[in-house]
């Protein structure tokens, strides 16, 4: 550890030579969806402090522990700054020219021999937090002309997007809870106090949630664990993992049986109310209570109070999206909001009006869902991407269309997708792999070449995705805090270069491609953002363009969300469909299973249900190489209820074995009343002690990969999204002799 700290200091000194001034920078943190304003002060070119920017009009000084780690990523000696290539004698630094030459030669060779689809792409979560990757990545990916595209969407928000596509006509037209004005808020399967919110950009979310109660409103959390968010709520309801769909059906049953339904302001352009009324008839709360664990009277009171509130919003996130009935659950949450009159009104759920429009019309002839099916399991694609749960078998199963090469960009699927061990083995069988990533980690160690782009503090940023998902409209532009080294390349340079080199065609076409690349590179993302801002809704009214953003480094507040329907709908007939055919069909199909004993059926062998958890000092899999993120108490622990521990002779702190249908892990246990009996919670993103990983700190604080337990065949069958919650597992005390 001491050597490492010395190395960090040395690096910082070297950097000082390049940056001599004392400055204060105002930027947006891009680590999570909250996009908090940060104030970063430099002294002699070194970061002196990272604080919340009190003058950011939306985040108002909020900051979480992760933002401070931005400096550790920047200074990290393990972070890659030049391309590296795997050779028999280990990894070697190579020039960018050699790297671009070799990567494109190999990808072309493989596509020539085995067809376009033999090269696959996996895009990870930081892609959407990166302006350059959002704008220029597609220019490269399109040149690959492959159908084998995958991303973290199918271990995340695919259900929400699908529901929005079917109900509102666009997969990015996602209803957002109007947190600052709502009078009643129900949270299903999210822990925003720790995660800082998702599919609702709401910096300082704990403050906003507490404010609901302070103004006389109510906050209710439905979760198999009494979370940090549940701790600040009026009420917490334990629910059996995977059974939310039944609770929501029963909630809708109350709405209709007590004639509380109202479509409010969306009545004239909403259809399907009768369909919903008919299908929830079978699900009275008395019938669902024993399965969900939520008592009938409790549920009825909850619904009545929700309907009585002046405005109310119901929200669900990762715990309900990544489960067996993810899409049905997200659909019913949206339906519940609509039939209680809470869509498109202040305090209900609303749509944003971003300064830079991200909603574009679909390409002609494309439905956006099930336009194609995966080769082996015939899973439907979504926006041109297949569910990542099928990636490993697409690599290992021979035949026409087999994946032989993989491009990963800002992703760590070995730790983030179900059956990580299977994927890890599959990656080892590829003919070729290239990773665009800043670290040599669990996934990228399989690459032949790693191309590292700039880190967050070295690039400019405008948040395309999360300004569009914000609970208050705003705009902010961040300039780089540090100048990148001469030997480094930006995402823009990497993607444009790869894209140009992959382009086929005659001399004339290639010359045109080269010119386009040069022009785009020179103009960069700022130019594109400026053009788009000028076409946006606030240019005429607020003069909002790049110049204005530069003059307002703290960001600009564009006000609360406004009603915008039916104008903003993307459906062909400008109607909202409450009962999309696919959802009705799926509900009929699973009707019998749902009312059987338990949705995520436990067996005698696998008698507990596994769920996930996040920690304030983690960021999926990749912030553990910052010492300040991992020091102190252990974070990769299995949480279990005392009754589950006692019945197995397990005590707090013991190492336990957790097994599932597909794998087994060993992990220390924390016995806590926070858990619902019968449920075990393990965080994801850990398991760094793999051979070949070059993450000095993370390796010392490795933890274990919970996705060794999750099953690639346990999915939400409607969308193909991975079911990472509600996985049946067994738990036993590890004896000294026993090896997992
Ligand atoms: N069991 C379980 N599994 C889960 C979840 C869960 O709740 N439970 N959550 C799921 C969710 S919501 C998500 S989003 C996924 C995340 O899944 P992934 O996106 O696959 O994984 P990340 O951990 O976000 O990995 C990010 C990668 O990007 C690299 N990186 C960081 N910054 C940059 C950059 O600026 N540029 C480039 N090129 N690379 C960069 C990091 O080194 C790392 O390799 O995990 C999912 N997996
Ligand atoms: N600190 C930190 N912040 C993060 C991340 C991180 O890794 N660390 N990741 C970011 C990413 S990529 C995302 S997508 C967001 C996710 O943001 P959130 O959705 O808030 O994610 P979690 O904190 O995992 O909360 C999920 C909750 O669902 C509960 N749950 C599990 N199964 C079920 C179920 O069947 N039913 C119900 N009702 N609840 C269930 C879990 O107990 C947990 O409390 O967080 C983002 N923010
Ligand atoms: S909450 Fe998210 S955006 Fe805000 S400081 Fe923390 S990591 Fe950054
Ligand atoms: Mo995510």
Short mmCIF file of C-alpha atoms and ligand atoms in Angstrom, two decimals, residues 28-38 59 62-68 70 194-197 203-204 616 619 623, ligand 3:
data_model
loop_
_atom_site.label_atom_id
_atom_site.label_comp_id
_atom_site.label_asym_id
_atom_site.label_seq_id
_atom_site.Cartn_x
_atom_site.Cartn_y
_atom_site.Cartn_z
CA UNK A 28 -21.07 18.23 -13.30
CA UNK A 29 -20.13 14.92 -11.71
CA UNK A 30 -20.71 12.20 -14.28
CA UNK A 31 -20.39 9.17 -12.03
CA UNK A 32 -24.09 8.64 -11.53
CA UNK A 33 -27.41 9.92 -12.79
CA UNK A 34 -27.70 12.75 -10.24
CA UNK A 35 -25.19 14.95 -12.17
CA UNK A 36 -24.38 17.03 -9.09
CA UNK A 37 -22.49 20.27 -9.53
CA UNK A 38 -18.94 20.08 -8.17
CA UNK A 59 -28.00 20.15 -6.94
CA UNK A 62 -25.12 18.11 -2.77
CA UNK A 63 -22.21 15.71 -3.07
CA UNK A 64 -21.70 12.04 -2.20
CA UNK A 65 -18.47 10.23 -1.24
CA UNK A 66 -17.92 8.94 -4.78
CA UNK A 67 -17.29 12.34 -6.32
CA UNK A 68 -14.18 12.78 -4.17
CA UNK A 70 -12.74 11.36 -9.20
CA UNK A 194 -27.77 5.16 -1.45
CA UNK A 195 -27.96 4.99 -5.26
CA UNK A 196 -28.73 8.72 -5.56
CA UNK A 197 -31.64 7.91 -7.83
CA UNK A 203 -29.49 15.41 -6.94
CA UNK A 204 -29.77 15.50 -3.16
CA UNK A 616 -22.62 4.63 -1.07
CA UNK A 619 -20.13 2.50 -8.55
CA UNK A 623 -14.54 2.41 -8.25
S1 LIG B 3 -24.60 11.60 -6.22
FE1 LIG B 3 -23.76 10.88 -8.19
S2 LIG B 3 -23.49 12.73 -9.38
FE2 LIG B 3 -23.73 13.37 -7.23
S3 LIG B 3 -21.66 13.50 -6.43
FE3 LIG B 3 -22.38 11.44 -6.01
S4 LIG B 3 -21.69 10.20 -7.75
FE4 LIG B 3 -21.54 12.33 -8.36
#
